[in-house]
Coordinates of C-alpha atoms (C1' of nucleotides) in Angstrom, one line a residue:
Chain A
M1208 CA 96.7 59.4 64.9
D1209 CA 94.8 56.5 64.7
A1210 CA 92.2 55.1 62.3
K1211 CA 89.2 57.1 64.3
V1212 CA 91.1 60.3 62.8
L1213 CA 92.1 59.1 59.7
C1214 CA 88.5 57.9 58.4
L1215 CA 87.1 61.7 59.8
G1216 CA 89.3 63.0 57.5
L1217 CA 88.2 60.6 54.5
L1218 CA 84.8 61.7 55.5
A1219 CA 85.0 65.6 56.0
R1220 CA 85.9 65.7 51.6
G1221 CA 82.5 63.7 51.5
E1222 CA 80.7 60.9 52.0
T1223 CA 82.1 57.6 51.8
S1224 CA 81.9 54.3 52.3
G1225 CA 84.5 52.1 54.7
Y1226 CA 85.3 50.2 51.3
E1227 CA 86.5 53.3 49.6
I1228 CA 88.7 54.8 52.5
R1229 CA 90.4 52.0 52.3
K1230 CA 90.7 52.1 48.0
S1231 CA 92.2 55.9 49.1
F1232 CA 95.1 53.9 51.7
E1233 CA 95.6 52.0 48.2
E1234 CA 95.6 54.5 45.7
G1235 CA 96.7 58.4 45.2
V1236 CA 98.9 60.0 47.8
L1237 CA 97.1 59.0 50.8
G1238 CA 98.5 55.5 50.0
H1239 CA 102.2 56.8 50.2
I1240 CA 101.6 58.5 53.9
Q1241 CA 98.9 56.9 56.0
D1242 CA 98.0 53.1 56.0
A1243 CA 94.9 50.9 57.4
S1244 CA 93.0 48.4 57.2
F1245 CA 89.6 46.7 56.3
G1246 CA 90.1 46.0 60.1
S1247 CA 90.4 48.9 61.6
I1248 CA 88.8 50.9 59.5
Y1249 CA 85.0 49.7 60.3
P1250 CA 85.3 50.0 64.3
A1251 CA 86.4 53.3 63.4
L1252 CA 83.3 53.7 61.3
G1253 CA 81.7 52.6 64.2
K1254 CA 83.1 54.5 67.0
L1255 CA 82.9 57.6 64.9
L1256 CA 78.4 56.5 64.9
D1257 CA 78.3 56.2 68.7
E1258 CA 80.2 59.5 69.6
G1259 CA 78.2 61.2 67.0
L1260 CA 80.5 62.3 64.7
A1261 CA 79.3 61.1 62.2
T1262 CA 76.0 59.5 60.6
V1263 CA 75.5 56.9 58.2
R1264 CA 73.1 56.0 55.2
T1265 CA 72.8 53.2 53.6
V1266 CA 72.3 53.0 49.8
E1267 CA 70.9 49.9 48.2
Q1268 CA 72.5 48.7 44.7
P1269 CA 70.8 45.8 42.3
G1270 CA 73.7 43.2 41.8
R1271 CA 75.7 45.3 44.6
P1272 CA 76.2 44.4 47.6
P1273 CA 73.9 47.0 49.6
K1274 CA 76.8 50.5 50.5
K1275 CA 76.7 52.4 53.9
L1276 CA 77.7 55.6 52.9
Y1277 CA 79.0 57.9 55.8
S1278 CA 79.4 61.5 56.6
V1279 CA 80.7 64.2 59.1
T1280 CA 79.0 66.3 61.6
P1281 CA 79.8 69.3 62.7
K1282 CA 80.9 67.7 65.7
G1283 CA 82.9 65.6 63.9
R1284 CA 84.1 68.1 61.9
I1285 CA 85.3 70.3 65.4
A1286 CA 86.6 67.0 66.6
L1287 CA 88.4 66.8 63.7
V1288 CA 90.3 70.4 63.5
D1289 CA 90.9 69.2 67.4
A1290 CA 93.4 66.7 66.0
L1291 CA 94.9 68.1 63.5
M1292 CA 96.1 71.2 65.3
Q1293 CA 98.2 68.6 68.0
P1294 CA 101.7 69.0 67.0
P1295 CA 102.2 66.1 64.4
E1296 CA 103.9 62.6 65.2
A1297 CA 107.5 62.1 63.9
D1298 CA 107.3 60.4 60.6
R1299 CA 108.4 56.9 60.9
L1300 CA 109.6 55.3 58.4
R1301 CA 110.3 51.8 58.2
S1302 CA 112.1 50.7 55.1
D1303 CA 113.9 46.6 54.6
F1304 CA 115.3 47.2 52.0
L1305 CA 117.3 50.3 52.9
F1306 CA 118.3 47.7 55.9
R1307 CA 119.3 45.0 53.2
L1308 CA 121.8 47.9 52.4
L1309 CA 123.4 48.1 55.1
F1310 CA 124.2 44.4 54.8
A1311 CA 125.7 44.5 51.3
E1312 CA 128.8 42.9 51.9
L1313 CA 126.7 39.6 53.1
F1314 CA 124.8 39.2 49.6
P1315 CA 126.2 37.9 46.3
T1316 CA 127.1 40.9 44.2
H1317 CA 124.4 39.9 41.9
R1318 CA 122.0 39.6 44.2
L1319 CA 122.4 42.7 45.9
E1320 CA 122.2 44.0 42.0
T1321 CA 118.8 42.5 41.4
M1322 CA 117.5 44.1 43.9
V1323 CA 119.0 47.3 43.8
E1324 CA 118.1 47.5 40.2
A1325 CA 114.3 46.1 41.0
R1326 CA 113.6 49.4 43.3
I1327 CA 114.8 52.0 41.0
D1328 CA 113.1 50.3 37.9
E1329 CA 110.0 50.6 40.9
L1330 CA 111.0 53.6 41.7
G1331 CA 110.7 54.8 37.5
R1332 CA 107.3 53.2 37.3
K1333 CA 106.3 55.3 40.4
I1334 CA 107.5 58.0 39.1
A1335 CA 105.8 57.6 35.1
E1336 CA 102.8 57.2 36.9
M1337 CA 102.4 60.0 39.2
E1338 CA 103.6 62.2 37.0
S1339 CA 101.1 61.5 34.7
C1340 CA 98.1 61.4 36.7
Q1341 CA 98.1 65.1 37.3
E1342 CA 94.6 65.3 37.2
D1343 CA 92.0 66.0 39.4
H1344 CA 93.8 68.1 42.1
V1345 CA 91.9 70.3 42.3
A1346 CA 91.7 69.8 45.9
A1347 CA 93.4 71.9 48.4
G1348 CA 97.3 69.6 49.2
E1349 CA 96.6 66.7 46.9
H1350 CA 98.3 68.9 44.3
F1351 CA 101.2 70.1 47.0
L1352 CA 101.5 66.2 48.0
H1353 CA 101.4 64.8 44.7
G1354 CA 104.3 66.8 43.8
Y1355 CA 105.8 66.4 46.9
G1356 CA 106.0 62.3 46.3
I1357 CA 107.4 62.9 42.9
A1358 CA 110.1 65.6 44.1
I1359 CA 111.6 62.4 47.0
Y1360 CA 111.4 59.4 44.4
R1361 CA 112.6 61.8 41.4
A1362 CA 115.7 62.0 44.7
A1363 CA 116.0 58.5 45.8
H1364 CA 115.6 57.9 42.1
A1365 CA 118.8 59.1 41.3
Y1366 CA 120.5 58.9 44.1
L1367 CA 120.5 55.6 43.9
E1368 CA 121.6 55.2 40.1
E1369 CA 124.8 57.6 40.6
H1370 CA 125.6 55.4 44.0
K1371 CA 124.3 52.3 43.3
H1372 CA 128.1 51.3 42.2
E1373 CA 130.0 52.2 45.4
I1374 CA 127.8 49.3 47.4
L1375 CA 128.0 47.1 44.6
S1376 CA 131.7 47.8 44.7
Q1377 CA 131.5 47.1 48.3
S1378 CA 129.6 43.3 47.9
L1379 CA 132.1 42.8 45.4
L1380 CA 135.4 42.9 48.0
A1381 CA 133.2 40.9 50.3
E1382 CA 133.5 38.0 47.3
R1383 CA 137.3 38.7 46.4
S1384 CA 138.2 38.3 50.2
A1385 CA 136.3 35.4 50.8
A1386 CA 137.9 33.1 47.6
E1387 CA 141.4 34.3 48.5
Chain B
M782 CA 111.4 42.1 59.4
D783 CA 110.4 41.4 63.0
A784 CA 112.6 42.5 65.9
K785 CA 115.1 39.3 66.0
V786 CA 115.9 39.8 62.3
L787 CA 116.9 43.7 63.2
C788 CA 118.6 42.4 66.6
L789 CA 120.4 39.4 64.8
G790 CA 121.9 42.4 62.0
L791 CA 122.8 44.6 64.6
L792 CA 124.9 41.3 66.4
A793 CA 125.9 40.6 63.3
R794 CA 128.1 44.2 63.2
G795 CA 130.2 43.1 66.7
E796 CA 129.0 41.7 70.0
T797 CA 126.1 44.8 71.7
S798 CA 124.4 45.3 74.6
G799 CA 120.0 45.2 74.3
Y800 CA 120.8 48.9 75.2
E801 CA 123.6 50.1 72.5
I802 CA 121.1 48.2 70.3
R803 CA 117.9 50.4 71.3
K804 CA 120.9 53.5 71.1
S805 CA 121.5 52.6 67.4
F806 CA 117.7 52.5 66.9
E807 CA 117.7 56.2 68.1
E808 CA 120.5 58.2 66.4
G809 CA 122.9 57.6 63.2
V810 CA 120.9 55.6 60.1
L811 CA 119.0 53.4 61.7
G812 CA 117.2 55.6 63.1
H813 CA 115.4 56.7 59.9
I814 CA 114.9 53.4 58.7
Q815 CA 113.9 51.4 61.2
D816 CA 112.6 51.1 65.0
A817 CA 112.6 49.1 67.9
S818 CA 111.7 49.9 71.6
F819 CA 113.2 47.7 74.7
G820 CA 109.9 46.0 75.2
S821 CA 110.3 44.4 72.2
I822 CA 114.2 44.3 71.7
Y823 CA 114.6 42.1 75.0
P824 CA 112.3 39.7 73.8
A825 CA 113.9 39.1 71.0
L826 CA 116.6 38.5 72.4
G827 CA 116.0 35.8 74.6
K828 CA 114.2 34.3 71.4
L829 CA 116.9 34.3 69.9
L830 CA 119.3 33.1 72.5
D831 CA 116.4 30.0 73.0
E832 CA 117.0 29.5 69.4
G833 CA 120.9 28.8 69.9
L834 CA 121.5 31.8 67.1
A835 CA 123.2 34.0 69.8
T836 CA 124.8 34.0 73.1
V837 CA 125.5 36.3 75.8
R838 CA 128.6 36.9 78.1
T839 CA 128.5 38.7 81.2
V840 CA 130.2 42.2 81.7
E841 CA 130.2 43.3 85.4
Q842 CA 130.9 46.9 85.5
P843 CA 131.7 48.6 88.8
G844 CA 129.4 51.2 90.0
R845 CA 127.2 50.9 86.5
P846 CA 124.7 48.1 86.2
P847 CA 126.6 45.1 84.6
K848 CA 126.3 44.6 81.0
K849 CA 124.9 41.5 79.1
L850 CA 126.8 41.9 75.5
Y851 CA 124.9 39.1 72.7
S852 CA 127.1 37.6 69.8
V853 CA 125.9 35.9 67.1
T854 CA 126.6 32.1 66.5
P855 CA 127.3 30.7 62.9
K856 CA 123.9 28.8 63.0
G857 CA 122.6 33.1 63.4
R858 CA 124.6 34.7 61.3
I859 CA 122.8 32.3 59.1
A860 CA 120.0 32.5 60.0
L861 CA 120.8 36.4 59.2
V862 CA 121.2 36.3 55.5
D863 CA 118.9 33.8 55.3
A864 CA 115.8 36.5 56.5
L865 CA 118.3 39.2 54.3
M866 CA 117.6 37.4 51.1
Q867 CA 114.1 37.1 51.7
P868 CA 112.9 39.9 48.8
P869 CA 111.8 43.1 51.2
E870 CA 108.7 44.1 52.3
A871 CA 107.2 47.0 51.1
D872 CA 108.6 50.8 53.0
R873 CA 106.3 52.3 54.8
L874 CA 105.9 55.6 56.1
R875 CA 103.5 57.4 58.2
S876 CA 103.8 60.7 57.7
D877 CA 101.2 62.8 60.7
F878 CA 103.1 66.0 59.2
L879 CA 101.9 65.7 55.5
F880 CA 98.4 64.3 56.0
R881 CA 98.2 67.2 57.7
L882 CA 99.0 69.2 54.2
L883 CA 95.8 67.3 53.1
F884 CA 93.2 69.7 55.4
A885 CA 95.6 73.1 55.0
E886 CA 92.2 74.2 54.2
L887 CA 91.0 73.8 57.5
F888 CA 94.3 75.8 59.0
P889 CA 93.9 79.4 59.9
T890 CA 97.2 80.3 57.9
H891 CA 99.5 81.1 60.7
R892 CA 99.2 78.1 62.2
L893 CA 100.4 76.4 58.8
E894 CA 102.7 78.5 57.9
T895 CA 104.5 77.3 61.5
M896 CA 103.5 74.2 61.3
V897 CA 105.6 73.8 57.9
E898 CA 108.6 76.1 59.2
A899 CA 108.8 74.1 61.7
R900 CA 109.2 71.3 59.6
I901 CA 111.5 73.1 57.5
D902 CA 114.2 73.6 60.0
E903 CA 113.8 70.9 61.3
L904 CA 114.8 69.1 57.7
G905 CA 117.5 71.8 57.7
R906 CA 119.3 70.5 60.8
K907 CA 118.5 66.9 60.3
I908 CA 120.8 68.1 57.1
A909 CA 123.0 69.8 58.8
E910 CA 123.9 67.7 61.4
M911 CA 124.0 64.6 59.1
E912 CA 126.9 66.7 56.9
S913 CA 129.1 67.4 59.9
C914 CA 129.6 63.6 60.5
Q915 CA 130.4 62.0 58.0
E916 CA 133.5 60.3 59.6
D917 CA 133.7 56.9 60.8
H918 CA 131.7 55.3 57.7
V919 CA 133.5 52.7 57.1
A920 CA 131.5 50.1 57.6
A921 CA 129.6 48.9 54.3
G922 CA 126.5 50.1 53.5
E923 CA 126.3 53.1 56.2
H924 CA 128.4 55.3 53.8
F925 CA 125.8 54.4 51.4
L926 CA 123.0 54.9 53.6
H927 CA 124.3 58.5 54.5
G928 CA 124.2 60.2 51.4
Y929 CA 120.7 58.8 50.9
G930 CA 119.4 60.0 53.6
I931 CA 121.1 64.1 52.7
A932 CA 119.6 63.5 49.5
I933 CA 116.1 62.6 50.2
Y934 CA 115.8 65.5 53.4
R935 CA 117.6 68.3 50.6
A936 CA 114.6 67.3 48.5
A937 CA 111.6 67.5 51.0
H938 CA 114.3 70.5 52.3
A939 CA 114.1 71.9 48.7
Y940 CA 110.1 71.1 48.2
L941 CA 109.0 72.5 50.4
E942 CA 111.3 75.7 51.0
E943 CA 110.0 76.6 47.2
H944 CA 106.4 75.3 47.0
K945 CA 105.1 76.2 50.2
H946 CA 103.8 79.6 49.2
E947 CA 101.7 77.2 47.5
I948 CA 99.4 75.8 50.4
L949 CA 99.3 78.6 53.0
S950 CA 97.5 80.8 50.3
Q951 CA 95.7 78.1 49.2
S952 CA 94.5 78.3 53.6
L953 CA 94.4 82.2 53.0
L954 CA 92.1 81.7 50.4
A955 CA 89.9 79.0 52.9
E956 CA 90.1 82.3 55.1
R957 CA 89.4 85.2 52.9
S958 CA 85.8 83.2 51.6
A959 CA 84.8 82.3 55.1
A960 CA 85.3 85.7 56.3
E961 CA 82.8 87.1 53.2
Chain C
dG547 C1' 117.4 67.8 95.0
dG548 C1' 116.5 66.1 90.8
dT549 C1' 117.4 65.1 85.9
dT550 C1' 119.7 62.6 82.9
dG551 C1' 122.3 58.6 81.7
dC552 C1' 123.5 53.6 81.9
dA553 C1' 121.4 48.9 82.2
dT554 C1' 117.8 44.9 82.4
dG555 C1' 113.5 43.5 82.7
dT556 C1' 108.3 42.4 82.7
dA557 C1' 103.1 43.1 82.3
dA558 C1' 99.5 45.1 80.5
dA559 C1' 97.4 47.4 77.1
dT560 C1' 96.7 48.7 72.1
dG561 C1' 96.0 48.9 68.1
dG562 C1' 96.6 46.2 64.1
dT563 C1' 96.6 42.5 60.6
dT564 C1' 95.1 38.6 59.0
dA565 C1' 91.6 36.1 58.4
dC566 C1' 87.1 34.3 57.7
dA567 C1' 82.5 34.1 57.0
dT568 C1' 79.1 35.8 53.0
dG569 C1' 77.4 36.1 48.3
dA570 C1' 76.2 38.0 43.9
dT571 C1' 78.6 40.0 39.2
dT572 C1' 81.8 41.3 36.0
dG573 C1' 85.7 39.6 33.5
dT574 C1' 88.8 35.9 31.8
Chain D
dA1361 C1' 85.6 27.8 35.2
dC1362 C1' 88.1 30.8 37.8
dA1363 C1' 89.5 35.2 39.6
dA1364 C1' 89.0 39.9 40.7
dT1365 C1' 86.0 43.5 42.4
dC1366 C1' 82.3 44.8 45.0
dA1367 C1' 80.4 45.2 50.2
dT1368 C1' 80.3 44.7 55.1
dG1369 C1' 82.0 43.0 59.1
dT1370 C1' 84.0 39.9 63.4
dA1371 C1' 87.3 37.3 65.9
dA1372 C1' 91.0 36.0 66.2
dC1373 C1' 96.5 36.5 67.0
dC1374 C1' 100.3 39.1 66.6
dA1375 C1' 103.7 42.4 67.9
dT1376 C1' 104.5 46.9 69.7
dT1377 C1' 104.2 50.1 72.5
dT1378 C1' 103.7 52.1 76.6
dA1379 C1' 104.5 51.5 81.4
dC1380 C1' 106.4 49.6 86.2
dA1381 C1' 110.1 47.9 89.2
dT1382 C1' 115.2 48.9 90.6
dG1383 C1' 119.5 51.1 90.9
dC1384 C1' 123.7 54.2 91.0
dA1385 C1' 126.3 57.3 89.3
dA1386 C1' 127.2 62.0 87.3
dC1387 C1' 125.5 66.7 86.2
dC1388 C1' 123.2 71.2 86.7

DNA sequence: GGTTGCATGTAAATGGTTACATGATTGT
DNA sequence: ACAATCATGTAACCATTTACATGCAACC
């Protein structure tokens, strides 16, 4: 799925601007499952206009740059549904953190521990934050995805907490044998 | 982390070829957390040679194309450790499936159900497969990551199974109101 | 006889990020 | 004063994917 479908989807939830679309990818549920930067959003919106899948109106704002609010057209809504009905591409995860764990034995124990603890903290913070904002998920899948996110992060948190000793002891072992 | 570090890491686990590196990303734990195709692996290996971080030897094979087995040099090992000591980039997930769930109300119920059930099945198969091959994870982080993967997939599986009715009922709701 | 697996590599095309350009306002 | 937020957009750059090129062996 390219930036065009992503934008189309966001527009389908209501009139928005490129700037606000970017924000959607930074925070909230969407931020965890997709990403797009200005450099891909603005050209995508332009293309949607060209193809008649969206329309714009410019809203002047006193003391602020004018906003361009995009809306999806009926044709755009059809194009969105068409795209969504395609079988979804396989999920792709890219985790530098997990890759590093594969090389645990190359780390000094304290470094590995710091990294793992940092991740555990980060997960804890994410979970707390998500649990605290269970409002405004009136919209269809939003609430569902919110719960999904919490479930996954909790599982990751629990696993790291319960098994971190395994990987830390391996690093220790390497250090001990290196000292010999 | 770019393809160079990825390859360097794989070489650090023992002499390999570009072809075998590709396979590592297709199957096994690595396949779930990183990806690289031939088009990025071969050039990366070439660069590693240029920079003196790896060496090659060609192994002729009767009735098979000759293999180029790459090894990491001491300099390469240092470069790998340097790279791994950098703070890891944030994980990035790209999930078309989860994105689609955000637009559950645009799906006919049976279509949504098919998609969700397909995902549940897929997760079930992955879990079964991972549980069945708990061998050869002698290497440092491999066993740890294997368990991590199972934990995450189980959480996803359980959540979908327990909450699918929520999202399906929403789609149903949309259909009912459309029929009115 | 066709597909899959083994095995390497290149080139074109894609797609996206990063950085730049601009500029006012609000908060520290 | 300085950074951050709001707001749009372009262009250069980067990396990766996809497709192509080649060819033999084993399996169905």
